[in-house]
Amino acid sequence: MIYFVTGNKGKHAEARAIFGDLVQKDIGYTEIQADTLEEVAAYGMKEVSSRLEGPVMIEDAGLFVDALHGFPGVYSAYVQKTIGNSGILRLMERVEKRSAYFKSVVAYAEPGQESVMFKGEVHGKIGFEERGRKGFGYDPIFYVDDISLGEMEIEEKNRISHRAASMNALKEWLEARKG
Ligand code: IMP
């Protein structure tokens, strides 16, 4: 059993489809203002592992739009809350270069152990409109092969997503350790 500290139901549903034995803990932690997702996750992990007894996992993700020089990146949560998907679409009006990627950093630790980190990315495009209601956050505007992540069932998203990549890497690491 692993504690997954997140307040995001969408993330939890995706992670549960990978790990099965996962308990969501919506206890919050400090998300520092930093230049990289890795720094945010490392700081958060220190805080969370001092508060929970047992194997614990957190995950930090961001959307990086090439034409916007990587924006919103580490500011993805704030930008989603403020200008949202329609704001990103407005920033991308008349922009031809639509490439973007999501990155996920997952941190995991057991009591008294050093934490480990795994990363994943999915590359795609910012569409011209929002499509689909299945995912969360930026899913409706992020397209892979002309289908938005918002149009995908969890199983489909988990075949390609940044989060599935980072979490499957952790899962493999845990399984390899078991021997
Ligand atoms: P955080 O990892 O919770 O800090 O996420 C940063 C922001 O990116 C939030 O607004 C999330 O909704 C959004 N986000 C994170 N992962 C995804 C995803 O898989 N799809 C769409 N939006 C995401």
Short mmCIF file of C-alpha atoms and ligand atoms in Angstrom, two decimals:
data_model
loop_
_atom_site.label_atom_id
_atom_site.label_comp_id
_atom_site.label_asym_id
_atom_site.label_seq_id
_atom_site.Cartn_x
_atom_site.Cartn_y
_atom_site.Cartn_z
CA MET A 1 0.00 0.00 0.00
CA ILE A 2 1.24 3.47 -0.97
CA TYR A 3 -0.07 6.86 0.17
CA PHE A 4 -0.51 9.19 -2.77
CA VAL A 5 -0.64 12.76 -1.52
CA THR A 6 -2.77 14.78 -3.90
CA GLY A 7 -5.97 16.74 -3.91
CA ASN A 8 -6.53 15.97 -7.58
CA LYS A 9 -9.11 13.22 -8.21
CA GLY A 10 -8.06 12.87 -11.86
CA LYS A 11 -4.45 12.20 -10.90
CA HIS A 12 -5.55 9.72 -8.28
CA ALA A 13 -7.75 7.82 -10.75
CA GLU A 14 -4.87 7.58 -13.23
CA ALA A 15 -2.41 6.47 -10.54
CA ARG A 16 -4.83 3.89 -9.13
CA ALA A 17 -5.17 2.32 -12.58
CA ILE A 18 -1.39 1.76 -12.47
CA PHE A 19 -0.77 0.81 -8.83
CA GLY A 20 -4.07 -0.59 -7.62
CA ASP A 21 -3.18 -0.49 -3.95
CA LEU A 22 -3.10 3.25 -3.49
CA VAL A 23 -4.60 5.43 -0.78
CA GLN A 24 -5.26 9.06 -1.62
CA LYS A 25 -4.27 11.53 1.09
CA ASP A 26 -5.56 15.02 0.51
CA ILE A 27 -3.39 16.66 3.17
CA GLY A 28 -1.72 19.31 1.03
CA TYR A 29 1.95 20.33 1.04
CA THR A 30 3.99 23.37 0.16
CA GLU A 31 4.57 23.77 -3.56
CA ILE A 32 7.60 26.07 -3.63
CA GLN A 33 8.20 28.59 -6.37
CA ALA A 34 11.12 27.03 -8.23
CA ASP A 35 12.46 26.71 -11.77
CA THR A 36 11.96 22.97 -12.06
CA LEU A 37 9.35 20.35 -11.23
CA GLU A 38 12.13 18.29 -9.62
CA GLU A 39 12.80 20.99 -7.01
CA VAL A 40 9.08 21.32 -6.26
CA ALA A 41 8.73 17.55 -5.82
CA ALA A 42 11.90 17.19 -3.70
CA TYR A 43 10.78 19.90 -1.28
CA GLY A 44 7.24 18.53 -1.12
CA MET A 45 8.51 15.03 -0.44
CA LYS A 46 10.55 16.15 2.58
CA GLU A 47 7.48 17.78 4.08
CA VAL A 48 5.11 14.91 3.33
CA SER A 49 7.38 12.10 4.51
CA SER A 50 7.82 13.82 7.86
CA ARG A 51 4.03 13.80 8.31
CA LEU A 52 3.03 10.32 7.11
CA GLU A 53 4.10 6.91 8.32
CA GLY A 54 4.53 4.54 5.41
CA PRO A 55 5.45 4.51 1.73
CA VAL A 56 4.48 7.86 0.26
CA MET A 57 4.33 9.25 -3.25
CA ILE A 58 3.76 12.74 -4.63
CA GLU A 59 3.69 13.93 -8.20
CA ASP A 60 4.22 17.30 -9.81
CA ALA A 61 3.38 18.00 -13.44
CA GLY A 62 3.40 20.87 -15.88
CA LEU A 63 2.52 21.79 -19.44
CA PHE A 64 5.38 23.25 -21.50
CA VAL A 65 4.40 25.07 -24.71
CA ASP A 66 7.30 25.51 -27.13
CA ALA A 67 6.03 28.70 -28.81
CA LEU A 68 5.60 30.24 -25.33
CA HIS A 69 9.19 29.30 -24.35
CA GLY A 70 8.00 26.59 -21.98
CA PHE A 71 5.21 28.58 -20.34
CA PRO A 72 3.21 27.76 -18.22
CA GLY A 73 5.69 25.07 -17.03
CA VAL A 74 6.15 25.27 -13.28
CA TYR A 75 3.36 27.86 -13.17
CA SER A 76 0.83 25.45 -14.70
CA ALA A 77 -1.44 25.22 -11.66
CA TYR A 78 -1.65 29.00 -11.24
CA VAL A 79 -2.22 29.56 -14.96
CA GLN A 80 -4.93 26.88 -15.05
CA LYS A 81 -6.67 28.60 -12.12
CA THR A 82 -6.39 32.08 -13.62
CA ILE A 83 -6.56 32.25 -17.43
CA GLY A 84 -7.39 28.54 -17.88
CA ASN A 85 -7.58 26.65 -21.15
CA SER A 86 -9.32 29.49 -22.98
CA GLY A 87 -6.49 31.81 -21.94
CA ILE A 88 -3.86 29.45 -23.38
CA LEU A 89 -5.87 29.15 -26.60
CA ARG A 90 -5.98 32.94 -26.80
CA LEU A 91 -2.20 33.18 -26.31
CA MET A 92 -1.85 30.65 -29.13
CA GLU A 93 -4.11 32.46 -31.59
CA ARG A 94 -2.42 32.78 -34.97
CA VAL A 95 0.58 30.82 -33.66
CA GLU A 96 1.60 28.17 -36.15
CA LYS A 97 4.06 26.24 -34.04
CA ARG A 98 1.69 24.26 -31.77
CA SER A 99 4.10 21.73 -30.22
CA ALA A 100 3.98 21.24 -26.46
CA TYR A 101 4.66 18.59 -23.87
CA PHE A 102 3.59 17.52 -20.42
CA LYS A 103 6.20 16.52 -17.92
CA SER A 104 5.59 14.55 -14.74
CA VAL A 105 7.96 14.06 -11.82
CA VAL A 106 7.03 11.48 -9.24
CA ALA A 107 8.83 11.25 -5.90
CA TYR A 108 8.56 8.22 -3.62
CA ALA A 109 9.95 7.45 -0.17
CA GLU A 110 9.67 4.90 2.58
CA PRO A 111 10.20 5.78 6.25
CA GLY A 112 13.87 6.35 6.99
CA GLN A 113 14.87 5.93 3.32
CA GLU A 114 16.18 8.39 0.75
CA SER A 115 13.51 9.42 -1.72
CA VAL A 116 13.70 8.42 -5.38
CA MET A 117 12.38 10.29 -8.41
CA PHE A 118 11.11 9.23 -11.82
CA LYS A 119 10.14 11.36 -14.80
CA GLY A 120 7.87 11.04 -17.79
CA GLU A 121 6.91 13.16 -20.77
CA VAL A 122 4.30 13.12 -23.49
CA HIS A 123 4.74 15.24 -26.60
CA GLY A 124 1.83 16.61 -28.57
CA LYS A 125 0.17 19.80 -29.74
CA ILE A 126 -2.01 22.58 -28.43
CA GLY A 127 -5.24 22.34 -30.41
CA PHE A 128 -7.39 25.19 -31.66
CA GLU A 129 -10.34 24.35 -29.44
CA GLU A 130 -11.20 22.46 -26.26
CA ARG A 131 -12.39 18.94 -26.88
CA GLY A 132 -13.59 16.22 -24.51
CA ARG A 133 -14.68 16.16 -20.90
CA LYS A 134 -12.94 13.04 -19.66
CA GLY A 135 -9.69 14.26 -18.18
CA PHE A 136 -8.84 17.33 -16.13
CA GLY A 137 -6.79 20.51 -16.33
CA TYR A 138 -5.24 21.07 -19.75
CA ASP A 139 -6.41 17.74 -21.18
CA PRO A 140 -9.05 19.25 -23.53
CA ILE A 141 -6.49 21.44 -25.33
CA PHE A 142 -3.60 18.94 -25.53
CA TYR A 143 -3.74 16.69 -28.58
CA VAL A 144 -1.82 13.58 -29.50
CA ASP A 145 -2.45 12.31 -33.02
CA ASP A 146 -5.46 14.63 -33.43
CA ILE A 147 -7.23 13.33 -30.32
CA SER A 148 -7.27 15.43 -27.16
CA LEU A 149 -6.40 13.86 -23.82
CA GLY A 150 -9.84 15.06 -22.74
CA GLU A 151 -11.40 12.66 -25.23
CA MET A 152 -9.51 9.64 -23.90
CA GLU A 153 -10.57 7.09 -21.33
CA ILE A 154 -8.08 6.67 -18.46
CA GLU A 155 -6.74 3.47 -20.03
CA GLU A 156 -5.98 5.28 -23.29
CA LYS A 157 -4.38 8.26 -21.55
CA ASN A 158 -2.35 5.87 -19.43
CA ARG A 159 -0.90 4.24 -22.53
CA ILE A 160 0.82 7.48 -23.53
CA SER A 161 0.83 9.99 -20.70
CA HIS A 162 3.66 11.68 -18.83
CA ARG A 163 2.17 10.51 -15.53
CA ALA A 164 1.83 6.91 -16.66
CA ALA A 165 5.49 7.00 -17.80
CA SER A 166 6.83 8.34 -14.49
CA MET A 167 4.60 6.08 -12.39
CA ASN A 168 5.30 2.97 -14.44
CA ALA A 169 9.01 3.69 -13.98
CA LEU A 170 8.47 3.79 -10.21
CA LYS A 171 6.40 0.61 -10.38
CA GLU A 172 9.15 -1.20 -12.29
CA TRP A 173 11.73 0.03 -9.80
CA LEU A 174 9.64 -1.29 -6.90
CA GLU A 175 9.16 -4.64 -8.64
CA ALA A 176 12.85 -4.97 -9.55
CA ARG A 177 13.76 -4.30 -5.91
CA LYS A 178 11.47 -7.10 -4.75
CA GLY A 179 13.44 -9.41 -7.04
P1 IMP B 1 0.21 19.92 -10.41
O1 IMP B 1 1.08 18.77 -10.76
O2 IMP B 1 -0.97 19.47 -9.61
O3 IMP B 1 0.96 21.07 -9.81
O4 IMP B 1 -0.41 20.38 -11.78
C1 IMP B 1 -0.14 21.60 -12.40
C2 IMP B 1 -1.28 21.98 -13.30
O5 IMP B 1 -1.21 21.20 -14.49
C3 IMP B 1 -2.67 21.77 -12.72
O6 IMP B 1 -3.49 22.85 -13.08
C4 IMP B 1 -3.15 20.50 -13.35
O7 IMP B 1 -4.54 20.54 -13.55
C5 IMP B 1 -2.42 20.51 -14.68
N1 IMP B 1 -2.11 19.13 -15.05
C6 IMP B 1 -1.27 18.28 -14.41
N2 IMP B 1 -1.29 17.08 -15.00
C7 IMP B 1 -2.16 17.18 -16.02
C8 IMP B 1 -2.63 16.24 -16.98
O8 IMP B 1 -2.29 15.06 -17.00
N3 IMP B 1 -3.51 16.72 -17.88
C9 IMP B 1 -3.95 18.01 -17.88
N4 IMP B 1 -3.57 18.91 -16.99
C10 IMP B 1 -2.67 18.49 -16.07
#
